[in-house]
Short mmCIF file of C-alpha atoms and ligand atoms in Angstrom, two decimals:
data_model
loop_
_atom_site.label_atom_id
_atom_site.label_comp_id
_atom_site.label_asym_id
_atom_site.label_seq_id
_atom_site.Cartn_x
_atom_site.Cartn_y
_atom_site.Cartn_z
CA UNK A 1178 -74.41 19.47 50.25
CA UNK A 1179 -73.06 17.88 53.42
CA UNK A 1180 -69.41 17.30 54.20
CA UNK A 1181 -66.61 18.27 51.84
CA UNK A 1182 -62.85 17.91 52.11
CA UNK A 1183 -60.50 20.86 51.99
CA UNK A 1184 -56.87 20.28 51.08
CA UNK A 1185 -54.14 22.89 51.43
CA UNK A 1186 -51.09 21.96 49.36
CA UNK A 1187 -48.09 23.80 50.75
CA UNK A 1188 -44.45 23.72 49.72
CA UNK A 1189 -43.45 21.13 52.31
CA UNK A 1190 -46.69 19.53 53.53
CA UNK A 1191 -50.32 18.82 52.72
CA UNK A 1192 -53.04 19.59 55.25
CA UNK A 1193 -56.50 18.09 54.76
CA UNK A 1194 -59.71 18.32 56.74
CA UNK A 1195 -63.33 17.23 56.55
CA UNK A 1196 -65.38 20.44 56.69
CA UNK A 1197 -69.07 20.91 57.46
CA UNK A 1198 -71.41 23.44 55.75
CA UNK A 1199 -70.82 25.81 58.69
CA UNK A 1200 -67.05 25.84 58.11
CA UNK A 1201 -66.13 23.72 61.11
CA UNK A 1202 -63.36 21.16 60.66
CA UNK A 1203 -63.97 17.56 61.75
CA UNK A 1204 -61.21 15.04 61.09
CA UNK A 1205 -57.79 16.24 59.96
CA UNK A 1206 -54.78 14.74 58.23
CA UNK A 1207 -51.32 16.15 57.57
CA UNK A 1208 -48.74 14.63 55.20
CA UNK A 1209 -45.15 15.68 54.75
CA UNK A 1210 -44.64 14.77 51.13
CA UNK A 1211 -46.34 17.22 48.81
CA UNK A 1212 -47.32 17.08 45.15
CA UNK A 1213 -47.82 13.33 44.68
CA UNK A 1214 -49.86 12.43 47.73
CA UNK A 1215 -52.91 14.67 47.21
CA UNK A 1216 -55.16 11.78 46.08
CA UNK A 1217 -53.87 9.58 48.90
CA UNK A 1218 -54.55 12.19 51.55
CA UNK A 1219 -58.09 12.77 50.29
CA UNK A 1220 -58.80 9.06 49.81
CA UNK A 1221 -58.00 8.25 53.44
CA UNK A 1222 -60.53 10.89 54.55
CA UNK A 1223 -63.22 9.86 52.08
CA UNK A 1224 -63.01 6.27 53.26
CA UNK A 1225 -63.88 7.36 56.79
CA UNK A 1226 -66.58 10.00 56.09
CA UNK A 1227 -69.48 10.61 53.74
CA UNK A 1228 -67.87 13.28 51.63
CA UNK A 1229 -69.49 14.81 48.55
CA UNK A 1230 -66.74 16.93 46.99
CA UNK A 1231 -63.11 17.96 47.37
CA UNK A 1232 -61.57 21.44 47.19
CA UNK A 1233 -57.81 21.81 46.77
CA UNK A 1234 -55.90 25.04 47.41
CA UNK A 1235 -52.47 25.17 45.78
CA UNK A 1236 -49.86 27.93 45.51
CA UNK A 1237 -49.66 28.89 41.86
CA UNK A 1238 -51.72 29.81 38.82
CA UNK A 1239 -54.94 27.78 38.53
CA UNK A 1240 -57.01 27.64 35.32
CA UNK A 1241 -60.33 29.51 35.31
CA UNK A 1242 -62.26 26.19 35.08
CA UNK A 1243 -60.63 25.27 38.42
CA UNK A 1244 -59.19 21.95 37.22
CA UNK A 1245 -55.58 22.55 36.17
CA UNK A 1246 -52.57 24.00 37.95
CA UNK A 1247 -50.97 26.05 35.18
CA UNK A 1248 -47.81 26.86 37.11
CA UNK A 1249 -46.75 26.13 40.70
CA UNK A 1250 -43.24 27.46 41.37
CA UNK A 1251 -42.67 25.43 44.56
CA UNK A 1252 -44.10 22.12 43.35
CA UNK A 1253 -42.62 21.83 39.85
CA UNK A 1254 -46.16 21.60 38.41
CA UNK A 1255 -46.59 22.85 34.84
CA UNK A 1256 -50.07 22.41 33.29
CA UNK A 1257 -50.78 19.73 35.88
CA UNK A 1258 -54.38 18.40 35.50
CA UNK A 1259 -54.64 18.03 39.28
CA UNK A 1260 -58.42 18.32 39.65
CA UNK A 1261 -59.22 15.98 36.76
CA UNK A 1262 -56.73 13.39 37.99
CA UNK A 1263 -57.89 13.43 41.61
CA UNK A 1264 -61.58 13.35 40.55
CA UNK A 1265 -60.91 10.25 38.44
CA UNK A 1266 -59.30 8.46 41.39
CA UNK A 1267 -61.86 9.52 44.01
CA UNK A 1268 -64.96 9.48 41.79
CA UNK A 1269 -66.39 12.69 43.31
CA UNK A 1270 -66.25 16.33 42.08
CA UNK A 1271 -62.95 18.16 42.69
CA UNK A 1272 -62.20 21.86 42.34
CA UNK A 1273 -58.76 23.45 42.49
CA UNK A 1274 -58.18 27.04 43.57
CA UNK A 1275 -55.18 29.28 44.14
CA UNK A 1276 -54.22 29.01 47.83
CA UNK A 1277 -54.49 32.73 48.58
CA UNK A 1278 -57.90 32.86 46.86
CA UNK A 1279 -59.00 29.88 48.96
CA UNK A 1280 -57.79 31.60 52.16
CA UNK A 1281 -59.62 34.81 51.18
CA UNK A 1282 -62.78 32.79 50.57
CA UNK A 1283 -62.44 31.13 53.99
CA UNK A 1284 -62.25 34.53 55.72
CA UNK A 1285 -65.12 35.80 53.54
CA UNK A 1286 -67.42 32.85 54.18
CA UNK A 1287 -66.69 32.08 57.84
CA UNK A 1288 -64.02 34.44 59.23
CA UNK A 1289 -63.35 38.14 59.73
CA UNK A 1290 -65.37 39.22 56.66
CA UNK A 1291 -68.39 36.95 57.07
CA UNK A 1292 -70.78 39.91 57.29
CA UNK A 1293 -69.68 41.73 54.11
CA UNK A 1294 -70.03 41.07 50.36
CA UNK A 1295 -66.90 42.90 49.14
CA UNK A 1296 -63.51 42.23 50.69
CA UNK A 1297 -59.80 41.96 50.04
CA UNK A 1298 -57.70 39.50 52.04
CA UNK A 1299 -53.95 39.93 52.36
CA UNK A 1300 -51.80 37.17 53.83
CA UNK A 1301 -48.42 38.49 54.91
CA UNK A 1302 -45.99 35.58 55.11
CA UNK A 1303 -42.64 35.08 53.41
CA UNK A 1304 -44.35 36.79 50.46
CA UNK A 1305 -47.78 38.39 50.16
CA UNK A 1306 -50.83 36.37 49.15
CA UNK A 1307 -53.95 38.18 48.04
CA UNK A 1308 -57.55 37.38 47.24
CA UNK A 1309 -60.47 39.59 46.22
CA UNK A 1310 -64.18 38.89 46.71
CA UNK A 1311 -66.37 41.23 44.68
CA UNK A 1312 -70.15 41.23 45.20
CA UNK A 1313 -69.96 37.78 46.82
CA UNK A 1314 -67.85 36.21 44.05
CA UNK A 1315 -64.15 35.39 44.02
CA UNK A 1316 -62.30 37.45 41.43
CA UNK A 1317 -60.51 35.04 39.06
CA UNK A 1318 -59.93 37.08 35.92
CA UNK A 1319 -60.17 35.82 32.35
CA UNK A 1320 -57.62 33.03 32.86
CA UNK A 1321 -57.88 32.34 36.58
CA UNK A 1322 -54.73 34.26 37.49
CA UNK A 1323 -56.16 37.55 38.79
CA UNK A 1324 -55.50 39.08 42.22
CA UNK A 1325 -51.78 38.31 42.43
CA UNK A 1326 -51.65 41.34 44.69
CA UNK A 1327 -48.16 40.63 46.07
CA UNK A 1328 -46.72 41.28 42.61
CA UNK A 1329 -48.33 44.66 42.15
CA UNK A 1330 -45.48 47.06 41.40
CA UNK A 1331 -44.92 49.69 44.07
CA UNK A 1332 -41.35 50.80 43.22
CA UNK A 1333 -40.37 50.98 39.52
CA UNK A 1334 -36.87 49.52 39.21
CA UNK A 1335 -36.94 48.39 42.85
CA UNK A 1336 -35.84 45.13 44.47
CA UNK A 1337 -35.77 42.09 42.19
CA UNK A 1338 -38.63 39.66 42.90
CA UNK A 1339 -38.78 35.87 42.49
CA UNK A 1340 -41.39 36.43 39.76
CA UNK A 1341 -38.75 38.08 37.56
CA UNK A 1342 -40.06 41.65 37.87
CA UNK A 1343 -38.67 44.46 40.01
CA UNK A 1344 -40.34 46.47 42.73
CA UNK A 1345 -43.20 44.08 43.57
CA UNK A 1346 -45.17 44.89 46.73
CA UNK A 1347 -44.06 41.67 48.42
CA UNK A 1348 -40.44 42.81 48.22
CA UNK A 1349 -41.39 45.66 50.60
CA UNK A 1350 -44.25 44.48 52.79
CA UNK A 1351 -43.58 40.79 53.52
CA UNK A 1352 -41.63 38.70 56.01
CA UNK A 1353 -38.81 38.46 53.50
CA UNK A 1354 -38.58 42.26 53.36
CA UNK A 1355 -38.64 42.46 57.16
CA UNK A 1356 -35.67 40.11 57.44
CA UNK A 1357 -33.75 41.82 54.62
CA UNK A 1358 -34.13 45.23 56.27
CA UNK A 1359 -33.35 43.85 59.75
CA UNK A 1360 -30.13 42.23 58.55
CA UNK A 1361 -29.14 45.35 56.60
CA UNK A 1362 -29.50 47.47 59.73
CA UNK A 1363 -27.52 45.02 61.82
CA UNK A 1364 -24.77 44.88 59.20
CA UNK A 1365 -24.61 48.68 59.07
CA UNK A 1366 -23.26 48.70 62.62
CA UNK A 1367 -26.28 50.46 64.13
CA UNK A 1368 -26.20 50.28 67.93
CA UNK A 1369 -29.98 49.90 68.11
CA UNK A 1370 -29.79 46.97 65.69
CA UNK A 1371 -27.04 45.39 67.82
CA UNK A 1372 -29.37 45.69 70.78
CA UNK A 1373 -32.12 43.98 68.77
CA UNK A 1374 -29.81 41.06 67.94
CA UNK A 1375 -29.03 40.65 71.61
CA UNK A 1376 -32.78 40.68 72.47
CA UNK A 1377 -33.15 37.93 69.83
CA UNK A 1378 -30.30 35.98 71.46
CA UNK A 1379 -28.01 36.00 68.38
CA UNK A 1380 -24.81 37.78 67.30
CA UNK A 1381 -24.74 37.04 63.55
CA UNK A 1382 -27.18 39.17 61.49
CA UNK A 1383 -27.54 36.21 59.07
CA UNK A 1384 -29.34 34.27 61.83
CA UNK A 1385 -32.09 36.88 62.13
CA UNK A 1386 -35.59 35.61 61.22
CA UNK A 1387 -39.01 37.23 60.77
CA UNK A 1388 -40.53 35.63 63.90
CA UNK A 1389 -37.53 36.89 65.95
CA UNK A 1390 -38.18 40.45 64.79
CA UNK A 1391 -41.94 40.32 65.41
CA UNK A 1392 -41.38 38.90 68.90
CA UNK A 1393 -38.76 41.54 69.69
CA UNK A 1394 -41.18 44.21 68.44
CA UNK A 1395 -43.99 42.81 70.58
CA UNK A 1396 -41.59 43.06 73.56
CA UNK A 1397 -40.94 46.74 72.75
CA UNK A 1398 -37.43 46.59 71.24
CA UNK A 1399 -37.07 49.99 69.48
CA UNK A 1400 -35.28 48.73 66.35
CA UNK A 1401 -37.76 45.88 65.84
CA UNK A 1402 -40.67 48.27 66.42
CA UNK A 1403 -39.31 50.56 63.70
CA UNK A 1404 -38.89 47.64 61.30
CA UNK A 1405 -42.51 46.59 61.87
CA UNK A 1406 -43.68 50.18 61.45
CA UNK A 1407 -41.81 50.38 58.13
CA UNK A 1408 -43.42 47.12 57.04
CA UNK A 1409 -46.85 48.44 58.04
CA UNK A 1410 -46.15 51.64 56.11
CA UNK A 1411 -45.46 49.69 52.91
CA UNK A 1412 -48.50 47.55 53.54
CA UNK A 1413 -50.69 50.64 53.88
CA UNK A 1414 -49.26 52.23 50.73
CA UNK A 1415 -50.14 49.16 48.67
CA UNK A 1416 -53.55 48.78 50.28
CA UNK A 1417 -54.44 52.35 49.28
CA UNK A 1418 -53.95 51.37 45.63
CA UNK A 1419 -55.85 48.12 46.14
CA UNK A 1420 -58.80 49.96 47.71
CA UNK A 1421 -58.78 52.32 44.74
CA UNK A 1422 -59.10 49.36 42.38
CA UNK A 1423 -61.63 47.19 44.21
CA UNK A 1424 -63.54 49.43 46.67
CA UNK A 1425 -63.88 46.72 49.34
CA UNK A 1426 -66.03 47.08 52.46
CA UNK A 1427 -63.31 45.36 54.46
CA UNK A 1428 -59.59 44.63 54.17
CA UNK A 1429 -58.55 41.53 56.12
CA UNK A 1430 -54.89 41.06 57.05
CA UNK A 1431 -53.52 37.71 58.14
CA UNK A 1432 -50.30 35.73 58.12
CA UNK A 1433 -47.24 35.11 60.25
CA UNK A 1434 -46.88 38.63 61.63
CA UNK A 1435 -49.56 38.11 64.27
CA UNK A 1436 -47.18 38.51 67.25
CA UNK A 1437 -46.91 42.20 66.41
CA UNK A 1438 -50.18 42.65 64.54
CA UNK A 1439 -51.43 45.71 66.44
CA UNK A 1440 -48.21 47.57 65.73
CA UNK A 1441 -48.36 46.56 62.07
CA UNK A 1442 -52.06 47.33 61.62
CA UNK A 1443 -51.69 50.77 63.22
CA UNK A 1444 -48.90 51.92 60.90
CA UNK A 1445 -50.61 50.24 57.91
CA UNK A 1446 -53.78 52.19 58.62
CA UNK A 1447 -51.92 55.50 58.96
CA UNK A 1448 -50.13 55.01 55.60
CA UNK A 1449 -53.38 53.82 54.03
CA UNK A 1450 -55.31 56.91 55.12
CA UNK A 1451 -52.51 59.16 53.92
CA UNK A 1452 -52.31 57.61 50.44
CA UNK A 1453 -55.92 56.80 49.60
CA UNK A 1454 -56.92 58.90 46.58
CA UNK A 1455 -59.83 61.29 47.12
CA UNK A 1456 -59.78 60.22 50.74
CA UNK A 1457 -62.05 63.03 51.94
CA UNK A 1458 -64.74 62.16 49.41
CA UNK A 1459 -65.18 58.41 49.60
CA UNK A 1460 -66.21 55.76 52.10
CA UNK A 1461 -63.15 54.05 53.62
CA UNK A 1462 -62.97 50.29 54.13
CA UNK A 1463 -62.59 48.88 57.63
CA UNK A 1464 -59.50 46.87 58.55
CA UNK A 1465 -59.86 43.42 60.10
CA UNK A 1466 -57.49 40.77 61.40
CA UNK A 1467 -57.85 37.29 59.87
CA UNK A 1468 -59.66 34.87 62.20
CA UNK A 1469 -59.07 31.43 60.73
CA UNK A 1470 -55.26 31.35 60.93
CA UNK A 1471 -53.59 28.52 59.03
CA UNK A 1472 -56.97 26.85 58.43
CA UNK A 1473 -58.32 29.62 56.18
CA UNK A 1474 -57.12 27.98 52.94
CA UNK A 1475 -58.36 24.52 53.88
CA UNK A 1476 -61.79 25.80 55.00
CA UNK A 1477 -62.09 28.08 51.96
CA UNK A 1478 -61.18 25.31 49.50
CA UNK A 1479 -63.71 22.95 51.12
CA UNK A 1480 -66.46 25.57 50.81
CA UNK A 1481 -65.57 26.42 47.20
CA UNK A 1482 -66.06 22.72 46.40
CA UNK A 1483 -69.76 23.18 47.27
CA UNK A 1484 -70.23 25.96 44.79
CA UNK A 1485 -71.01 25.48 41.10
CA UNK A 1486 -68.32 26.18 38.52
CA UNK A 1487 -68.24 29.72 37.13
CA UNK A 1488 -70.70 30.34 34.28
CA UNK A 1489 -69.42 29.35 30.82
CA UNK A 1490 -68.12 32.11 28.60
CA UNK A 1491 -70.78 33.98 26.65
CA UNK A 1492 -71.29 32.96 23.03
CA UNK A 1493 -71.20 35.59 20.37
ZN1 ZN B 259 -43.04 39.75 41.92
#
């Protein structure tokens, strides 16, 4: 198969690109209005290139036949037959995949994990996105909603999560957690936290953002460094459980924390080594930094569009 289109449907914009079999992106298009303009965005690209299939990555639960968005919290989609609808308009095959799965596939096929068959990809942004590739296949589960790694419980009765449960991993190891802890320290009257605010150029703790903290940490601010180390610690704790479940060759970490990634990766690895069960008696995965940046989901979705649908369920 030649060119395919990858589309990454985010909360506030849609990014599309024409992708070759080697994962390189040719033409690109970005639209501001989400949800309703997916067919439009793809159609404008198809008109200009010989495209054979479309892959769409969307945040939410996607059915195991890769055609329907069961639930997308940010897009108000409920049982939305996205793939079927877009395929009807464009008259070429369309597959839909969860955005974090698509990003994991991008890193697996063309990025940091291109030389391994078993990997876990964690995207640390506002929340935590996760994808698992096992023996060269994306793990989807019985209903297509597997590998929601950010909602793995790490603290029973802990912080309330947007998913309705308490103590999810993304409440402790994401950008949102970083900001919550940074503000809490500043509000506690800590002198080190006051110094961090001044490094960030603000006086009100409510103005503190994740990128401010990662930049301050990268510049060596002691409070920001501690916050990043705490985040890395939580990341490593969760990854130890994830490695226990999936036994990956490689764990790839990506997302918006890249300004301070070495700090984060170091403390994540220390906590991981400390908490991995039977650590002296098993091979440990290597840690890698994501290589495709914001394009991982788009490239991964485009490549998944080349691959046949999962085998039908067995008949009894
Ligand atoms: Zn949750």
